[in-house]
Coordinates of C-alpha atoms in Angstrom, one line a residue:
X1 CA -10.8 7.6 -8.6
X2 CA -7.1 8.0 -8.0
X3 CA -5.1 5.6 -5.9
X4 CA -1.5 6.0 -4.6
X5 CA 0.5 2.9 -3.9
X6 CA 3.3 3.6 -1.5
X7 CA 6.0 1.1 -2.1
X8 CA 4.6 0.6 -5.6
X9 CA 7.8 -0.7 -7.1
X10 CA 7.6 -3.9 -5.0
X11 CA 5.9 -7.1 -6.3
X12 CA 2.6 -6.7 -4.4
X13 CA 2.5 -3.0 -5.1
X14 CA 2.8 -3.8 -8.8
X15 CA 0.1 -6.5 -8.5
X16 CA -2.4 -4.0 -7.1
X17 CA -1.3 -1.3 -9.6
X18 CA -1.9 -3.7 -12.5
X19 CA -5.4 -4.6 -11.1
X20 CA -6.5 -1.1 -10.5
X21 CA -5.1 0.3 -13.8
X22 CA -6.8 -2.5 -15.7
X23 CA -10.1 -1.4 -14.1
X24 CA -9.6 2.2 -15.2
X25 CA -8.4 3.7 -12.0
X26 CA -5.8 6.4 -12.0
X27 CA -2.7 4.9 -10.3
X28 CA 0.2 6.8 -8.7
X29 CA 3.2 4.7 -7.6
X30 CA 5.7 6.1 -5.0
X31 CA 9.0 4.6 -4.0
X32 CA 12.4 5.7 -2.9
X33 CA 14.0 4.2 -6.0
X34 CA 13.5 6.3 -9.1
X35 CA 15.2 3.6 -11.3
X36 CA 12.8 0.9 -10.1
X37 CA 9.8 3.2 -10.6
X38 CA 10.8 3.9 -14.2
X39 CA 11.1 0.2 -14.9
X40 CA 7.6 -0.4 -13.5
X41 CA 6.2 2.6 -15.4
X42 CA 7.4 1.1 -18.7
X43 CA 5.6 -2.1 -17.9
X44 CA 2.4 -0.7 -16.5
X45 CA 2.0 2.8 -18.0
X46 CA 1.1 4.4 -14.7
X47 CA 2.2 7.7 -13.0
X48 CA 5.3 7.4 -10.7
X49 CA 7.1 9.7 -8.3
X50 CA 9.6 9.7 -5.5
X51 CA 7.8 12.8 -4.0
X52 CA 5.6 11.4 -1.2
X53 CA 3.9 14.7 -1.0
X54 CA 1.9 14.0 -4.2
X55 CA -0.3 11.6 -2.3
X56 CA -2.2 14.6 -0.9
X57 CA -4.1 14.7 -4.2
X58 CA -5.4 11.1 -4.3
X59 CA -8.6 9.5 -3.0
X60 CA -7.0 6.4 -1.5
X61 CA -3.6 5.3 -0.4
X62 CA -2.3 1.8 -0.2
X63 CA 0.8 1.1 1.8
X64 CA 2.8 -1.9 0.5
X65 CA 6.2 -1.8 2.2
X66 CA 8.2 -4.3 4.3
X67 CA 7.3 -4.5 8.0
X68 CA 10.6 -3.2 9.2
X69 CA 10.1 0.0 7.1
X70 CA 6.5 0.4 7.9
X71 CA 6.6 2.9 10.8
X72 CA 9.1 5.2 9.1
X73 CA 7.0 5.2 5.9
X74 CA 3.8 6.0 7.7
X75 CA 5.5 8.7 9.7
X76 CA 6.7 10.2 6.4
X77 CA 3.3 10.1 4.6
X78 CA 1.1 11.1 7.5
X79 CA 1.5 14.9 7.1
X80 CA 0.2 14.6 3.5
X81 CA -3.0 12.7 4.4
X82 CA -6.3 14.4 5.1
X83 CA -10.0 13.8 5.9
X84 CA -11.8 12.3 2.9
X85 CA -8.9 10.0 2.1
X86 CA -8.7 6.3 3.0
X87 CA -5.4 4.5 3.9
X88 CA -5.1 0.8 3.6
X89 CA -2.1 -1.3 4.4
X90 CA -1.4 -4.7 2.9
X91 CA 1.3 -6.1 5.3
X92 CA 1.2 -9.7 6.5
X93 CA 0.8 -8.8 10.2
X94 CA -1.9 -6.5 11.4
X95 CA -1.6 -5.5 15.1
X96 CA 1.5 -3.4 14.9
X97 CA 0.8 -1.8 11.5
X98 CA -2.8 -0.9 12.5
X99 CA -1.5 0.6 15.7
X100 CA 1.1 2.6 13.8
X101 CA -1.5 4.0 11.4
X102 CA -3.8 5.0 14.2
X103 CA -0.9 6.8 15.9
X104 CA 0.3 8.8 13.0
X105 CA -2.7 9.2 10.7
X106 CA -5.3 11.2 12.5
X107 CA -7.5 12.5 9.8
X108 CA -7.9 9.9 7.1
X109 CA -9.8 6.6 7.7
X110 CA -7.4 3.7 7.9
X111 CA -7.9 -0.1 7.4
X112 CA -5.8 -3.1 7.8
X113 CA -6.0 -5.6 4.9
X114 CA -4.0 -8.7 4.3
X115 CA -4.1 -10.3 0.8
X116 CA -3.2 -13.9 1.8
X117 CA -1.5 -14.8 -1.4
X118 CA 1.5 -13.7 -3.4
X119 CA 2.0 -11.6 -6.6
X120 CA 1.9 -14.7 -8.7
X121 CA -2.0 -14.7 -8.5
X122 CA -3.6 -13.8 -11.8
X123 CA -6.5 -12.0 -10.3
X124 CA -8.4 -11.6 -7.0
X125 CA -10.7 -14.5 -7.9
X126 CA -10.7 -17.4 -5.4
X127 CA -8.0 -15.6 -3.4
X128 CA -8.3 -14.9 0.4
X129 CA -8.3 -11.4 1.9
X130 CA -8.6 -10.5 5.6
X131 CA -9.9 -7.1 6.7
X132 CA -9.3 -5.9 10.3
X133 CA -11.5 -2.9 11.1
X134 CA -11.3 -1.7 14.7
X135 CA -14.1 1.0 14.8
X136 CA -17.3 2.0 13.1
X137 CA -15.6 4.1 10.4
X138 CA -13.2 1.4 9.6
X139 CA -16.1 -1.2 9.6
X140 CA -18.0 0.9 7.1
X141 CA -15.0 1.1 4.8
X142 CA -14.3 -2.6 5.3
X143 CA -17.8 -3.4 4.0
X144 CA -17.2 -1.4 0.9
X145 CA -13.8 -3.1 0.3
X146 CA -15.5 -6.4 0.9
X147 CA -18.2 -5.7 -1.7
X148 CA -15.5 -4.7 -4.2
X149 CA -13.4 -7.8 -3.7
X150 CA -16.4 -10.2 -3.6
X151 CA -17.6 -8.7 -6.8
X152 CA -14.4 -10.0 -8.3
X153 CA -14.9 -13.5 -6.7
X154 CA -12.4 -13.1 -3.9
X155 CA -13.0 -14.7 -0.5
X156 CA -13.1 -12.1 2.3
X157 CA -12.9 -12.6 6.1
X158 CA -13.2 -9.9 8.8
X159 CA -11.6 -10.2 12.2
X160 CA -9.6 -8.2 14.7
X161 CA -5.9 -7.5 14.2
X162 CA -5.1 -9.8 17.2
X163 CA -7.2 -12.6 15.8
X164 CA -5.5 -12.2 12.4
X165 CA -2.0 -12.3 13.8
X166 CA -2.7 -15.3 16.0
X167 CA -4.1 -17.3 13.0
X168 CA -1.3 -16.2 10.6
X169 CA 1.2 -17.5 13.1
X170 CA 0.0 -21.0 12.0
X171 CA -1.1 -20.3 8.4
X172 CA 2.0 -18.5 7.3
X173 CA 4.6 -18.8 10.2
X174 CA 4.5 -22.5 10.7
X175 CA 4.0 -23.3 7.0
X176 CA 7.0 -21.2 6.0
X177 CA 9.1 -22.7 8.8
X178 CA 8.2 -26.3 7.7
X179 CA 9.2 -25.4 4.1
X180 CA 12.5 -23.7 5.1
X181 CA 13.6 -26.6 7.4
X182 CA 12.6 -29.1 4.8
X183 CA 14.7 -27.2 2.2
X184 CA 17.6 -27.2 4.7
X185 CA 17.3 -31.0 5.1
X186 CA 16.7 -31.9 1.4
X187 CA 19.3 -29.7 -0.2
X188 CA 22.1 -31.3 1.9
X189 CA 21.2 -34.8 0.7
X190 CA 23.3 -36.6 -2.0
X191 CA 21.7 -36.7 -5.4
X192 CA 18.8 -34.5 -4.5
X193 CA 18.5 -33.4 -8.1
X194 CA 18.0 -36.9 -9.2
X195 CA 15.4 -37.4 -6.5
X196 CA 13.4 -34.5 -8.1
X197 CA 13.5 -36.3 -11.5
X198 CA 12.1 -39.5 -10.1
X199 CA 10.0 -38.1 -7.3
X200 CA 6.5 -39.2 -6.3
X201 CA 3.5 -37.0 -6.5
X202 CA 3.9 -36.2 -2.7
X203 CA 7.5 -35.3 -3.2
X204 CA 6.7 -33.0 -6.2
X205 CA 4.1 -31.1 -4.2
X206 CA 6.6 -30.8 -1.2
X207 CA 9.4 -29.7 -3.5
X208 CA 7.1 -27.0 -5.1
X209 CA 6.2 -25.7 -1.7
X210 CA 9.9 -25.5 -0.8
X211 CA 10.9 -23.7 -4.0
X212 CA 8.0 -21.3 -3.7
X213 CA 9.1 -20.2 -0.2
X214 CA 12.8 -20.2 -0.8
X215 CA 12.4 -18.1 -4.0
X216 CA 11.0 -15.2 -2.0
X217 CA 12.8 -12.4 -0.2
X218 CA 14.8 -13.8 2.7
X219 CA 14.6 -10.5 4.6
X220 CA 10.8 -10.5 4.3
X221 CA 10.4 -14.0 5.6
X222 CA 12.9 -13.4 8.4
X223 CA 10.9 -10.3 9.5
X224 CA 7.7 -12.3 9.4
X225 CA 9.2 -15.1 11.6
X226 CA 10.4 -12.5 14.1
X227 CA 7.0 -10.7 14.1
X228 CA 4.4 -13.5 14.5
X229 CA 3.2 -13.7 18.0
X230 CA 4.1 -16.8 20.0
X231 CA 5.7 -18.3 16.9
X232 CA 8.5 -19.7 19.0
X233 CA 6.0 -21.8 21.1
X234 CA 4.4 -23.2 17.9
X235 CA 7.7 -24.1 16.3
X236 CA 8.9 -25.7 19.5
X237 CA 5.7 -27.8 19.6
X238 CA 6.3 -28.8 16.0
X239 CA 9.9 -29.9 16.9
X240 CA 8.6 -31.9 19.9
X241 CA 6.1 -33.6 17.7
X242 CA 8.7 -34.3 15.0
X243 CA 11.0 -35.8 17.7
X244 CA 8.2 -38.0 18.9
X245 CA 7.5 -39.3 15.4
X246 CA 11.2 -39.9 14.8
X247 CA 11.4 -41.9 18.0
X248 CA 8.6 -44.2 16.8
X249 CA 10.5 -44.8 13.6
X250 CA 13.8 -45.2 15.4
X251 CA 12.3 -47.8 17.8
X252 CA 10.5 -49.5 14.8
X253 CA 7.2 -49.2 16.7
X254 CA 4.9 -49.9 13.7
X255 CA 1.7 -50.2 15.7
X256 CA 2.2 -47.0 17.7
X257 CA 3.0 -45.1 14.4
X258 CA -0.1 -46.5 12.7
X259 CA -2.3 -45.8 15.8
X260 CA -1.1 -42.2 16.0
X261 CA -1.6 -41.6 12.3
X262 CA -5.1 -43.2 12.5
X263 CA -6.0 -40.8 15.3
X264 CA -5.0 -37.8 13.1
X265 CA -7.0 -39.2 10.2
X266 CA -10.1 -39.6 12.4
X267 CA -9.8 -35.9 13.5
X268 CA -9.6 -34.7 9.9
X269 CA -12.5 -36.9 8.8
X270 CA -14.6 -35.3 11.5
X271 CA -13.6 -31.7 10.9
X272 CA -13.0 -31.4 7.1
X273 CA -15.9 -32.3 4.9
X274 CA -13.6 -32.5 1.9
X275 CA -11.0 -34.7 3.5
X276 CA -11.8 -37.7 1.3
X277 CA -10.9 -35.7 -1.8
X278 CA -7.4 -34.8 -0.4
X279 CA -5.6 -37.4 -2.4
X280 CA -7.4 -36.5 -5.6
X281 CA -6.7 -32.8 -5.0
X282 CA -3.0 -33.5 -4.5
X283 CA -2.9 -35.1 -8.0
X284 CA -4.7 -32.0 -9.5
X285 CA -2.0 -29.8 -8.0
X286 CA 0.8 -32.1 -9.3
X287 CA -0.7 -32.3 -12.8
X288 CA -0.6 -28.5 -12.9
X289 CA 3.2 -28.4 -12.1

C-alpha cells in the first residue's frame, strides 16, 4: 500500500509518515518546500516530491496542512485523485474541510479524521481519534480506519462534523484560550522564573500546560480560535465566570466562595467516576515532568 501525505514536511505529517513507514507502508511526502522535504527525507528515508501530480499513483492520500491553506491545497490535488483512492484530512476542524473535500473531490472516497493530540505522541496507543463520516461510503471507510487504529490501542470516536466542531470548541478552543491568557498573566509578573523553581504541584502542571500551548505555531492557534463555532460565546461565559469568582475574592466572601466550589465538586462527583483519583493523577503528571 502506498500513502501520500500532502503537507508531509509539517510536524503531524511527519508523525504519520513515521508511523506508516515503520509498518512497512510506502510513503510519499509532498510539500511546496523542497528544502524541508529533503530534511525530512534524511530523517525518515521516505520518498518526497514537490510535484502534486504524483499522488495519482497512490492508494491513499492524507491531507495535513493548515486550515487557511486547506481549500487551495484540495483544489490543487483534486484533479489528480480518482476512484479507488481514499482521501483523509487530519485538520482540527471538520465542517469546513469536509465540505471542501466533497466540493472538489468527486471520485475518491473522502473522510474527515481528527487526531486529538500533537506530534509529541510516541504512538497511537491511548491517543484519541475522531472520525466524521457523512454517508455510507465514508462510514464503511471509517470502520476500516477505526479497526486499524484500535488494533494499535487507540481510542476512536465517530460523530458528525458539526458535533465534532461543537465539542472541540470546548476541548481545544477553551483549553487553549485559558492557557494563553494564563501565560499572558503569568509572564508579566515579577520573579515568575523563581516562582517556577519553588512552584507547587498544581503550579507545575499549569506551567506545563502553558508552555505546551505557547510552544506551538501561533498562526495555527490563531486560525483555530477564529474557526471554532461559537467560541466567542464560550470565552465570554468564561470571562463572566472569572469576574464572578474575582468578585467573591475581592469582597472576601469566604462562605460564598466555599459554597460555589462545593457545588462544582458535587457535580464532578456525580458525573466523573474517577473524580476521587484526580489529586493522585495530578501528582503522577507532575512526577513525569
